[in-house]
Coordinates of C-alpha atoms (C1' of nucleotides) in Angstrom, one line a residue:
Chain A
X1 CA 21.1 7.4 -4.7
X2 CA 21.7 10.0 -7.4
X3 CA 18.3 10.5 -9.1
X4 CA 15.0 10.7 -7.4
X5 CA 13.4 7.4 -7.6
X6 CA 9.6 7.2 -7.9
X7 CA 7.5 5.9 -5.1
X8 CA 6.2 3.1 -7.4
X9 CA 9.7 1.7 -7.8
X10 CA 10.4 2.0 -4.1
X11 CA 7.2 0.2 -3.2
X12 CA 8.2 -2.7 -5.4
X13 CA 11.7 -3.2 -4.0
X14 CA 10.7 -5.2 -0.9
X15 CA 8.9 -7.6 -3.1
X16 CA 11.9 -8.1 -5.4
X17 CA 13.9 -8.6 -2.2
X18 CA 11.5 -11.2 -1.0
X19 CA 11.5 -13.2 -4.2
X20 CA 15.2 -13.1 -4.5
X21 CA 15.5 -14.3 -0.9
X22 CA 13.3 -17.3 -1.8
X23 CA 15.4 -18.0 -4.9
X24 CA 18.5 -17.8 -2.9
X25 CA 17.1 -20.3 -0.4
X26 CA 16.2 -22.7 -3.1
X27 CA 19.7 -22.6 -4.4
X28 CA 19.0 -20.7 -7.7
X29 CA 22.3 -19.1 -8.8
X30 CA 21.2 -16.9 -11.7
X31 CA 18.0 -15.6 -13.1
X32 CA 16.9 -13.6 -16.1
X33 CA 14.5 -10.7 -15.9
X34 CA 12.2 -12.8 -18.1
X35 CA 12.1 -15.8 -15.8
X36 CA 11.7 -13.6 -12.7
X37 CA 9.0 -11.6 -14.4
X38 CA 7.0 -14.8 -15.0
X39 CA 7.3 -15.9 -11.4
X40 CA 6.3 -12.5 -10.1
X41 CA 3.6 -11.8 -12.6
X42 CA 5.1 -8.5 -13.8
X43 CA 6.9 -7.6 -17.1
X44 CA 10.5 -8.2 -17.6
X45 CA 10.8 -4.6 -18.8
X46 CA 9.6 -3.3 -15.5
X47 CA 12.1 -5.3 -13.6
X48 CA 15.0 -4.1 -15.7
X49 CA 13.8 -0.5 -15.6
X50 CA 13.3 -0.6 -11.8
X51 CA 16.8 -2.1 -11.2
X52 CA 18.4 0.4 -13.5
X53 CA 17.3 3.2 -11.3
X54 CA 20.0 2.1 -9.0
X55 CA 22.6 0.7 -11.4
X56 CA 23.4 -2.1 -13.8
X57 CA 23.4 -5.3 -11.7
X58 CA 23.1 -7.8 -14.6
X59 CA 25.1 -9.1 -17.4
X60 CA 24.1 -9.4 -21.0
X61 CA 23.6 -12.9 -22.1
X62 CA 23.7 -14.2 -18.5
X63 CA 21.0 -12.4 -16.5
X64 CA 21.4 -11.6 -12.8
X65 CA 23.3 -13.4 -10.2
X66 CA 20.8 -14.0 -7.4
X67 CA 23.1 -13.7 -4.4
X68 CA 24.7 -10.5 -5.8
X69 CA 21.4 -8.9 -6.7
X70 CA 19.9 -9.8 -3.3
X71 CA 22.8 -8.1 -1.6
X72 CA 22.6 -5.0 -3.8
X73 CA 18.9 -4.6 -3.1
X74 CA 19.5 -5.1 0.6
X75 CA 22.1 -2.3 0.4
X76 CA 19.7 0.0 -1.6
X77 CA 17.0 -0.5 1.1
X78 CA 19.6 0.2 3.8
X79 CA 18.9 -3.1 5.6
X80 CA 22.4 -3.3 6.9
X81 CA 21.7 -0.3 9.0
X82 CA 20.8 -0.5 12.7
X83 CA 18.5 2.4 13.2
X84 CA 17.4 2.5 16.8
X85 CA 13.6 2.2 17.2
X86 CA 11.2 2.5 20.1
X87 CA 7.7 1.2 20.5
X88 CA 5.1 3.5 22.0
X89 CA 2.0 1.7 23.1
X90 CA 2.4 -2.0 24.1
X91 CA -1.2 -2.9 23.6
X92 CA -2.3 -5.9 21.6
X93 CA -0.9 -4.9 18.3
X94 CA 2.2 -3.2 19.6
X95 CA 3.0 -6.2 21.8
X96 CA 2.4 -8.7 19.1
X97 CA 4.4 -6.7 16.6
X98 CA 7.5 -6.7 18.7
X99 CA 7.3 -10.4 19.3
X100 CA 6.8 -11.3 15.7
X101 CA 9.0 -9.0 13.8
X102 CA 12.6 -9.5 13.0
X103 CA 13.7 -5.9 13.2
X104 CA 17.3 -6.7 12.8
X105 CA 16.8 -8.1 9.3
X106 CA 14.9 -4.9 8.3
X107 CA 17.5 -2.4 9.3
X108 CA 16.2 -1.6 12.8
X109 CA 17.0 -2.4 16.4
X110 CA 14.3 -2.2 19.1
X111 CA 15.8 -0.5 22.1
X112 CA 12.8 0.7 24.2
X113 CA 9.1 0.1 24.9
X114 CA 6.8 2.6 26.5
X115 CA 3.2 2.3 27.8
X116 CA 1.2 4.3 30.2
X117 CA -0.7 1.4 31.7
X118 CA 0.7 0.9 35.2
X119 CA 0.0 -2.8 34.8
X120 CA 2.4 -3.0 31.9
X121 CA 5.2 -0.8 33.2
X122 CA 8.0 -3.0 34.4
X123 CA 6.8 -6.0 32.3
X124 CA 9.4 -7.8 30.2
X125 CA 8.9 -8.0 26.4
X126 CA 11.7 -9.3 24.2
X127 CA 14.3 -8.6 26.8
X128 CA 13.1 -5.1 27.2
X129 CA 11.4 -3.6 30.2
X130 CA 8.3 -1.6 29.5
X131 CA 8.9 2.0 30.6
X132 CA 6.8 4.8 31.9
X133 CA 6.2 7.5 29.2
X134 CA 7.3 10.0 31.8
X135 CA 10.8 8.9 31.1
X136 CA 10.5 9.1 27.3
X137 CA 12.1 12.5 26.9
X138 CA 15.1 11.6 28.9
X139 CA 15.4 8.2 27.2
X140 CA 15.0 9.5 23.6
X141 CA 17.4 12.4 24.1
X142 CA 20.0 10.1 25.6
X143 CA 19.7 7.1 23.3
X144 CA 18.7 9.1 20.2
X145 CA 16.5 6.5 18.4
X146 CA 15.7 7.3 14.8
X147 CA 12.3 5.7 14.6
X148 CA 9.2 5.2 16.7
X149 CA 6.5 2.6 16.2
X150 CA 3.2 4.2 17.2
X151 CA 0.6 1.9 18.5
X152 CA -1.4 4.3 20.6
X153 CA -5.1 5.3 20.5
X154 CA -5.9 7.5 17.5
X155 CA -7.0 10.3 19.7
X156 CA -3.5 10.9 21.1
X157 CA -1.3 9.7 18.2
X158 CA -0.6 13.2 16.8
X159 CA 0.2 14.6 20.2
X160 CA 2.6 11.7 20.9
X161 CA 4.2 12.1 17.4
X162 CA 4.7 15.9 17.9
X163 CA 6.3 15.2 21.3
X164 CA 8.7 12.6 19.8
X165 CA 9.6 14.9 16.9
X166 CA 10.5 17.6 19.5
X167 CA 12.9 15.1 21.1
X168 CA 14.5 14.4 17.7
X169 CA 12.7 11.4 16.3
X170 CA 12.7 11.5 12.5
X171 CA 10.6 8.5 11.4
X172 CA 7.4 6.7 12.3
X173 CA 5.7 3.4 11.7
X174 CA 2.1 4.3 12.4
X175 CA -0.4 1.7 13.3
X176 CA -3.0 4.1 14.7
X177 CA -6.1 4.6 12.7
X178 CA -5.5 8.2 12.1
X179 CA -3.6 10.5 9.7
X180 CA -0.2 11.5 11.0
X181 CA 0.5 15.1 10.2
X182 CA 4.1 15.9 10.3
X183 CA 6.8 18.2 9.0
X184 CA 8.4 17.4 5.6
X185 CA 11.6 16.1 7.0
X186 CA 9.9 13.4 9.0
X187 CA 9.2 10.1 7.2
X188 CA 6.1 8.0 7.9
X189 CA 4.9 4.6 6.9
X190 CA 1.3 3.9 7.8
X191 CA -0.3 0.5 8.4
X192 CA -4.0 1.0 8.5
X193 CA -5.6 -2.4 9.1
X194 CA -9.0 -0.8 8.8
X195 CA -8.2 0.5 5.3
X196 CA -7.1 -3.0 4.2
X197 CA -10.3 -4.5 5.5
X198 CA -12.3 -1.9 3.6
X199 CA -10.5 -2.5 0.4
X200 CA -11.0 -6.2 0.7
X201 CA -14.7 -5.6 1.4
X202 CA -14.9 -3.5 -1.8
X203 CA -13.2 -6.2 -3.9
X204 CA -15.6 -8.9 -2.5
X205 CA -18.6 -6.7 -3.3
X206 CA -17.3 -6.1 -6.8
X207 CA -16.7 -9.8 -7.4
X208 CA -20.2 -10.5 -6.1
X209 CA -21.7 -7.9 -8.4
X210 CA -20.1 -9.4 -11.5
X211 CA -22.0 -12.6 -11.1
Chain B
X1 CA -20.2 0.0 -10.2
X2 CA -20.6 0.0 -14.0
X3 CA -17.2 0.9 -15.2
X4 CA -14.0 -0.7 -14.1
X5 CA -12.5 1.6 -11.5
X6 CA -8.7 1.8 -11.3
X7 CA -6.8 0.4 -8.3
X8 CA -5.4 3.9 -7.6
X9 CA -9.0 5.2 -7.0
X10 CA -10.0 2.2 -4.9
X11 CA -6.9 2.6 -2.7
X12 CA -7.9 6.2 -2.0
X13 CA -11.5 5.5 -1.0
X14 CA -10.8 4.4 2.6
X15 CA -8.9 7.6 3.2
X16 CA -11.7 9.7 1.9
X17 CA -14.0 7.7 4.2
X18 CA -11.7 8.3 7.1
X19 CA -11.6 12.1 6.5
X20 CA -15.3 12.4 6.0
X21 CA -15.9 10.4 9.2
X22 CA -13.7 12.9 11.1
X23 CA -15.6 15.9 9.5
X24 CA -18.9 14.3 10.5
X25 CA -17.7 13.9 14.0
X26 CA -16.7 17.5 14.3
X27 CA -20.1 18.5 13.0
X28 CA -19.1 19.8 9.6
X29 CA -22.2 19.8 7.4
X30 CA -20.9 20.6 3.9
X31 CA -17.4 20.7 2.3
X32 CA -16.1 21.7 -1.1
X33 CA -13.6 19.6 -3.0
X34 CA -11.2 22.5 -2.7
X35 CA -11.4 22.6 1.1
X36 CA -11.2 18.8 1.4
X37 CA -8.2 18.8 -0.9
X38 CA -6.4 21.3 1.2
X39 CA -7.0 19.2 4.4
X40 CA -5.9 16.0 2.7
X41 CA -3.0 17.3 0.7
X42 CA -4.3 16.2 -2.7
X43 CA -5.8 18.2 -5.6
X44 CA -9.4 19.1 -5.8
X45 CA -9.5 17.7 -9.3
X46 CA -8.5 14.3 -8.1
X47 CA -11.2 14.2 -5.5
X48 CA -13.9 15.2 -8.0
X49 CA -12.5 12.7 -10.6
X50 CA -12.4 9.9 -8.0
X51 CA -15.9 10.5 -6.8
X52 CA -17.3 10.8 -10.3
X53 CA -16.2 7.2 -11.0
X54 CA -19.2 6.2 -8.9
X55 CA -21.6 9.0 -9.5
X56 CA -22.3 12.7 -8.9
X57 CA -22.6 13.2 -5.2
X58 CA -22.1 16.9 -5.1
X59 CA -24.0 20.0 -6.0
X60 CA -22.8 23.0 -8.0
X61 CA -22.3 26.0 -5.9
X62 CA -22.6 24.1 -2.7
X63 CA -20.1 21.3 -2.6
X64 CA -20.7 18.0 -0.9
X65 CA -23.0 17.2 2.0
X66 CA -20.6 15.4 4.5
X67 CA -23.1 13.0 5.9
X68 CA -24.5 12.0 2.5
X69 CA -21.1 11.5 0.9
X70 CA -19.9 9.5 3.9
X71 CA -22.9 7.2 3.5
X72 CA -22.4 6.9 -0.2
X73 CA -18.7 6.0 0.1
X74 CA -19.7 3.5 2.8
X75 CA -22.1 1.9 0.3
X76 CA -19.5 1.9 -2.5
X77 CA -17.0 0.1 -0.2
X78 CA -19.8 -2.3 0.8
X79 CA -19.3 -1.6 4.5
X80 CA -23.0 -2.4 5.2
X81 CA -22.3 -6.0 4.3
X82 CA -21.7 -8.6 6.9
X83 CA -19.4 -11.0 5.2
X84 CA -18.5 -13.8 7.5
X85 CA -14.8 -14.1 8.3
X86 CA -12.7 -16.6 10.1
X87 CA -9.2 -16.2 11.6
X88 CA -6.7 -18.9 11.0
X89 CA -3.7 -18.7 13.3
X90 CA -4.4 -17.1 16.7
X91 CA -0.7 -16.3 17.4
X92 CA 0.4 -12.9 18.5
X93 CA -0.7 -10.9 15.5
X94 CA -3.8 -12.8 14.8
X95 CA -4.9 -12.6 18.4
X96 CA -4.2 -8.9 18.7
X97 CA -6.0 -8.3 15.4
X98 CA -9.2 -9.8 16.5
X99 CA -9.2 -7.9 19.8
X100 CA -8.4 -4.5 18.2
X101 CA -10.3 -4.5 15.0
X102 CA -13.9 -3.4 14.6
X103 CA -14.8 -5.9 11.9
X104 CA -18.5 -4.9 12.0
X105 CA -17.7 -1.3 10.9
X106 CA -15.6 -2.7 8.0
X107 CA -18.2 -5.0 6.4
X108 CA -17.2 -8.2 8.2
X109 CA -18.3 -10.4 11.0
X110 CA -15.8 -12.7 12.8
X111 CA -17.5 -16.1 13.3
X112 CA -14.6 -18.5 13.9
X113 CA -11.0 -18.8 15.1
X114 CA -8.7 -21.7 14.4
X115 CA -5.3 -22.6 15.8
X116 CA -3.4 -25.9 15.9
X117 CA -1.7 -25.2 19.2
X118 CA -3.4 -27.5 21.8
X119 CA -2.8 -24.9 24.4
X120 CA -5.0 -22.4 22.5
X121 CA -7.8 -24.8 21.4
X122 CA -10.7 -24.1 23.7
X123 CA -9.5 -20.7 24.7
X124 CA -12.0 -17.8 24.5
X125 CA -11.2 -14.8 22.3
X126 CA -13.8 -12.2 21.7
X127 CA -16.7 -14.5 22.6
X128 CA -15.3 -17.1 20.3
X129 CA -13.8 -20.4 21.2
X130 CA -10.6 -21.3 19.4
X131 CA -11.2 -24.4 17.4
X132 CA -9.0 -27.3 16.2
X133 CA -8.2 -27.0 12.4
X134 CA -9.4 -30.6 12.1
X135 CA -12.9 -29.2 12.2
X136 CA -12.2 -26.4 9.7
X137 CA -13.6 -28.3 6.7
X138 CA -16.9 -29.1 8.4
X139 CA -17.2 -25.6 9.9
X140 CA -16.4 -23.7 6.7
X141 CA -18.8 -25.9 4.6
X142 CA -21.5 -25.4 7.1
X143 CA -21.1 -21.7 7.9
X144 CA -19.8 -20.6 4.5
X145 CA -17.6 -17.7 5.5
X146 CA -16.5 -15.5 2.6
X147 CA -13.1 -14.4 4.0
X148 CA -10.3 -15.8 6.0
X149 CA -7.6 -13.9 7.8
X150 CA -4.4 -15.8 7.5
X151 CA -1.9 -15.4 10.3
X152 CA 0.0 -18.6 10.0
X153 CA 3.7 -19.2 9.4
X154 CA 4.8 -18.4 5.9
X155 CA 5.9 -22.0 5.3
X156 CA 2.3 -23.2 5.4
X157 CA 0.3 -20.2 4.3
X158 CA -0.2 -21.3 0.7
X159 CA -1.2 -24.8 1.7
X160 CA -3.8 -23.4 4.2
X161 CA -5.1 -21.0 1.5
X162 CA -5.5 -23.8 -1.0
X163 CA -7.3 -25.9 1.5
X164 CA -9.7 -23.0 2.3
X165 CA -10.3 -22.2 -1.3
X166 CA -11.3 -25.8 -1.8
X167 CA -13.9 -25.4 0.9
X168 CA -15.3 -22.3 -0.8
X169 CA -13.5 -19.3 0.7
X170 CA -13.2 -16.5 -1.8
X171 CA -11.1 -13.8 0.0
X172 CA -8.1 -13.5 2.1
X173 CA -6.5 -10.9 4.4
X174 CA -2.9 -12.2 4.4
X175 CA -0.5 -11.4 7.3
X176 CA 2.0 -14.0 6.5
X177 CA 5.3 -12.9 5.1
X178 CA 4.8 -14.8 1.8
X179 CA 3.2 -14.3 -1.5
X180 CA -0.2 -15.8 -1.8
X181 CA -0.7 -17.5 -5.1
X182 CA -4.3 -18.0 -5.9
X183 CA -6.8 -18.3 -8.7
X184 CA -8.2 -15.2 -10.4
X185 CA -11.5 -15.3 -8.7
X186 CA -10.1 -15.1 -5.2
X187 CA -9.4 -11.7 -3.8
X188 CA -6.4 -11.0 -1.6
X189 CA -5.2 -8.1 0.5
X190 CA -1.7 -8.4 1.9
X191 CA -0.3 -6.8 5.0
X192 CA 3.4 -7.3 4.9
X193 CA 4.8 -5.7 8.0
X194 CA 8.3 -6.5 6.9
X195 CA 7.8 -4.6 3.6
X196 CA 6.6 -1.5 5.5
X197 CA 9.7 -1.6 7.7
X198 CA 12.0 -2.0 4.7
X199 CA 10.3 1.0 2.9
X200 CA 10.7 3.0 6.1
X201 CA 14.3 2.0 6.3
X202 CA 14.9 3.1 2.7
X203 CA 13.3 6.5 3.3
X204 CA 15.4 7.1 6.3
X205 CA 18.6 6.1 4.4
X206 CA 17.5 8.5 1.6
X207 CA 16.9 11.3 4.0
X208 CA 20.2 10.7 5.7
X209 CA 22.0 10.7 2.3
X210 CA 20.6 14.1 1.4
X211 CA 22.4 15.8 4.2
Chain C
dT1 C1' -29.5 37.1 -10.3
dA2 C1' -24.5 36.6 -9.1
dG3 C1' -21.2 33.6 -7.0
dA4 C1' -19.6 29.3 -6.1
dT5 C1' -18.5 24.9 -7.2
dT6 C1' -19.5 20.8 -9.4
dG7 C1' -19.1 17.3 -13.3
dT8 C1' -16.6 16.5 -17.3
dT9 C1' -13.6 17.3 -21.2
dA10 C1' -9.0 18.3 -22.7
dA11 C1' -4.0 18.8 -21.7
dT12 C1' -0.2 17.3 -19.2
dC13 C1' 2.6 14.4 -16.9
dG14 C1' 4.6 10.1 -15.4
dA15 C1' 4.8 5.3 -15.4
dT16 C1' 4.7 1.1 -18.0
dT17 C1' 5.7 -1.5 -22.0
dA18 C1' 8.0 -2.5 -26.3
dA19 C1' 12.0 -2.5 -29.1
dC20 C1' 16.6 -2.9 -30.1
dA21 C1' 21.5 -1.9 -30.2
dA22 C1' 25.3 -3.1 -27.1
dT23 C1' 27.8 -6.8 -25.2
dC24 C1' 28.7 -10.7 -22.3
Chain D
dT1 C1' 31.5 -16.9 -33.1
dA2 C1' 26.4 -17.3 -32.2
dG3 C1' 22.9 -16.9 -28.7
dA4 C1' 21.1 -14.8 -24.9
dT5 C1' 19.9 -11.1 -22.3
dT6 C1' 20.9 -6.8 -20.6
dG7 C1' 20.7 -1.5 -20.4
dT8 C1' 18.4 2.1 -22.5
dT9 C1' 15.8 4.7 -25.8
dA10 C1' 11.4 5.3 -27.9
dA11 C1' 6.3 4.4 -27.9
dT12 C1' 2.2 3.7 -25.5
dC13 C1' -0.8 3.8 -22.0
dG14 C1' -3.0 5.5 -17.9
dA15 C1' -3.4 8.6 -14.2
dT16 C1' -3.3 13.3 -12.7
dT17 C1' -4.1 18.1 -13.3
dA18 C1' -6.1 22.0 -15.5
dA19 C1' -9.8 24.3 -17.5
dC20 C1' -14.4 25.6 -18.2
dA21 C1' -19.2 25.1 -19.4
dA22 C1' -23.2 23.6 -16.7
dT23 C1' -26.0 24.6 -12.9
dC24 C1' -27.3 24.9 -8.1

DNA sequence: TAGATTGTTAATCGATTAACAATC
DNA sequence: TAGATTGTTAATCGATTAACAATC
């Protein structure tokens, strides 16, 4: 909100949110930073510092009310929003993603799917009909989605992104195995499956070497 | 290799690898840390520090030979390995993943797929027949895969992981929207799509607020 | 040789942890 | 009131950046 919160803190927020959701589900009413820290494997100091970037949500001698804190983190993350999103590229990953992901609970609403495969155009996915990219300009300028999920081949991802930016898109979830180079006012989250595999491969090699 | 390299450095390695691969493809023979830093949007100091965790791969006055450095990073990451991997859960994401991912180039070899949906058992995916989880113990103990990709419902992921650990699995790529609690000698990489969406949502909200 | 650029040490910056006064 | 636990300041630790001598 007021201050600039560091990326490290932001990155941890979804995890807090996840843990608090689980506590809420199991009927836990209050929790201290100490107890939460033990469950999550972090320090209590870090939890308190992180939360205090956004305000004082606890109470001395009591701790944090789980339901209240859960709601506050939800608000900080902006999960009550309904940012319109489109999916570009309904191949394996893109297709699976739309079926599996609960966009509504993460602040988004999927309103359109595009793919240039004639076989896919017209197909129904999640109550949405796959559209021809030819109609993308018209659709985006009319519906004004905020975000696009990019699940297109790496060779074309930057071109597609530039096109969408020119139509007014301001955020991307990038699944393509390529760097997305964009202006400063465009926000990007990358999911590079290949990078995760490589990191895992490194960790395994390391563990092996230690024996 | 010798020293303990920090997680920050490890996390950057795949990105270096990606950039060097692109340079290699475009026929660039040598590159200085300065030029690479400008392309990647990091400092030249950081690149040199990172690389020197593993050895001196450059040459004063010349820079780095792209092909050589690419090969060295590949070796550091262990990408020449062929760690056997299995996929547990051939639902949307799991299925898509196996079709899309070039495991061989990331140090892995997919040798088995399991799913408890009778409709899927017997199905062919990527030259592999989907197997019944009943046969998992026998298969894992015989083939000794190192890694398992978990793409099962969050409610059962920890149970499945524990089972696989007891059969000898030492590494997981976790797609389930849950924390994986494991022993210290098991390595885990998480891909939490939901977390990425939430971070993106936060960034969009922030950008909005600034206007 | 002169110029360029590394490898590496030292300085800075930021993030994490510890400590404790405030207070429920 | 006494005990517990926060919010917050101060101390520590680690990561990033800057600087420069070594050297190709």
